[in-house]
Amino acid sequence: MKLFIQNAGFRLFYVFAMSLKTVAIVIFLAIVASLGSALYHLVKPGDEEHSRKTAQALTVRIGLSLVLFILLFVAYATGLFQPSGIGARIQQTQEIGAQPAANR
């Protein structure tokens, strides 16, 4: 892949997009870890301290989820992430079908 990246600006864009994906994966793993921590403190019998730690872990999860959502929304709006899969194919098919016959 590095052989095809000749332009310095495109290379910087590619590195930024890859690092953005890495950050998104790390945030997702932190969300899963926070859920695990909340589950641990919820199941463990105890006192008021475990309830506080459960609520705190769930609050961290909500904050991380918001950060991840905003990051993905901004990345999509700037073009760093492109939709792929069934939904993107359906949208492409609808756009092609909506064009006048002269433009096809």
CSV table of C-alpha atoms in Angstrom, one decimal:
chain,number,residue,atom,x,y,z
A,1,MET,CA,0.0,0.0,0.0
A,2,LYS,CA,2.9,2.4,0.7
A,3,LEU,CA,4.0,2.2,-2.9
A,4,PHE,CA,0.8,3.7,-4.1
A,5,ILE,CA,0.9,6.7,-1.8
A,6,GLN,CA,3.0,9.2,-3.6
A,7,ASN,CA,1.5,12.5,-2.7
A,8,ALA,CA,2.5,13.8,0.7
A,9,GLY,CA,-0.9,15.3,1.5
A,10,PHE,CA,-2.6,12.1,0.7
A,11,ARG,CA,-0.1,10.2,2.8
A,12,LEU,CA,-0.9,12.5,5.8
A,13,PHE,CA,-4.6,11.9,5.2
A,14,TYR,CA,-4.1,8.2,5.1
A,15,VAL,CA,-2.1,8.1,8.3
A,16,PHE,CA,-4.7,10.3,10.0
A,17,ALA,CA,-7.5,8.1,8.9
A,18,MET,CA,-5.7,5.0,10.1
A,19,SER,CA,-4.9,6.6,13.5
A,20,LEU,CA,-8.6,7.7,13.8
A,21,LYS,CA,-9.7,4.1,13.3
A,22,THR,CA,-7.3,3.0,15.9
A,23,VAL,CA,-8.6,5.6,18.3
A,24,ALA,CA,-12.2,4.4,17.6
A,25,ILE,CA,-11.2,0.8,18.4
A,26,VAL,CA,-9.4,1.8,21.6
A,27,ILE,CA,-12.5,3.8,22.8
A,28,PHE,CA,-14.7,0.8,21.9
A,29,LEU,CA,-12.5,-1.5,24.0
A,30,ALA,CA,-12.6,1.0,26.9
A,31,ILE,CA,-16.4,1.0,26.7
A,32,VAL,CA,-16.4,-2.8,26.9
A,33,ALA,CA,-14.0,-2.7,29.9
A,34,SER,CA,-16.2,-0.2,31.6
A,35,LEU,CA,-19.2,-2.5,31.1
A,36,GLY,CA,-17.2,-5.4,32.6
A,37,SER,CA,-16.3,-3.3,35.6
A,38,ALA,CA,-19.9,-2.3,36.1
A,39,LEU,CA,-21.0,-5.9,35.9
A,40,TYR,CA,-18.3,-7.0,38.4
A,41,HIS,CA,-19.4,-4.4,41.0
A,42,LEU,CA,-23.0,-5.1,40.4
A,43,VAL,CA,-22.7,-8.8,41.0
A,44,LYS,CA,-20.3,-8.6,43.9
A,45,PRO,CA,-22.2,-8.6,47.2
A,46,GLY,CA,-21.3,-5.6,49.2
A,47,ASP,CA,-22.3,-2.3,50.5
A,48,GLU,CA,-22.9,1.2,49.3
A,49,GLU,CA,-19.4,1.4,47.9
A,50,HIS,CA,-20.1,-1.2,45.1
A,51,SER,CA,-23.3,0.6,44.1
A,52,ARG,CA,-21.3,3.8,43.7
A,53,LYS,CA,-18.6,2.1,41.7
A,54,THR,CA,-21.3,0.5,39.4
A,55,ALA,CA,-22.9,3.9,38.8
A,56,GLN,CA,-19.5,5.5,38.2
A,57,ALA,CA,-18.5,2.8,35.7
A,58,LEU,CA,-21.8,3.2,33.8
A,59,THR,CA,-21.3,7.0,33.8
A,60,VAL,CA,-17.8,6.5,32.2
A,61,ARG,CA,-19.4,4.2,29.6
A,62,ILE,CA,-22.0,6.7,28.7
A,63,GLY,CA,-19.3,9.4,28.3
A,64,LEU,CA,-17.1,7.2,26.2
A,65,SER,CA,-20.1,6.2,24.0
A,66,LEU,CA,-20.8,9.9,23.4
A,67,VAL,CA,-17.2,10.6,22.5
A,68,LEU,CA,-17.2,7.6,20.1
A,69,PHE,CA,-20.4,8.7,18.5
A,70,ILE,CA,-19.2,12.3,18.0
A,71,LEU,CA,-15.9,11.0,16.6
A,72,LEU,CA,-17.6,8.8,14.1
A,73,PHE,CA,-20.0,11.5,13.1
A,74,VAL,CA,-17.2,14.0,12.5
A,75,ALA,CA,-15.2,11.4,10.6
A,76,TYR,CA,-18.1,10.6,8.4
A,77,ALA,CA,-18.9,14.3,7.8
A,78,THR,CA,-15.3,15.0,6.8
A,79,GLY,CA,-15.1,12.0,4.6
A,80,LEU,CA,-12.6,10.0,6.7
A,81,PHE,CA,-15.1,7.1,7.0
A,82,GLN,CA,-17.2,6.0,4.1
A,83,PRO,CA,-20.2,3.8,4.6
A,84,SER,CA,-19.9,0.3,3.2
A,85,GLY,CA,-22.1,-2.8,3.3
A,86,ILE,CA,-25.8,-3.4,2.6
A,87,GLY,CA,-27.0,0.0,3.4
A,88,ALA,CA,-24.5,1.8,1.2
A,89,ARG,CA,-25.2,-0.5,-1.7
A,90,ILE,CA,-29.0,0.1,-1.4
A,91,GLN,CA,-28.4,3.8,-1.3
A,92,GLN,CA,-26.2,3.7,-4.4
A,93,THR,CA,-28.8,1.6,-6.2
A,94,GLN,CA,-31.5,4.1,-5.3
A,95,GLU,CA,-29.4,7.0,-6.5
A,96,ILE,CA,-28.6,5.4,-9.8
A,97,GLY,CA,-32.3,4.5,-10.3
A,98,ALA,CA,-33.3,8.1,-9.6
A,99,GLN,CA,-31.1,9.6,-12.3
A,100,PRO,CA,-32.8,10.5,-15.6
A,101,ALA,CA,-32.2,8.1,-18.5
A,102,ALA,CA,-30.1,10.8,-20.4
A,103,ASN,CA,-27.5,10.8,-17.6
A,104,ARG,CA,-26.9,7.1,-17.4
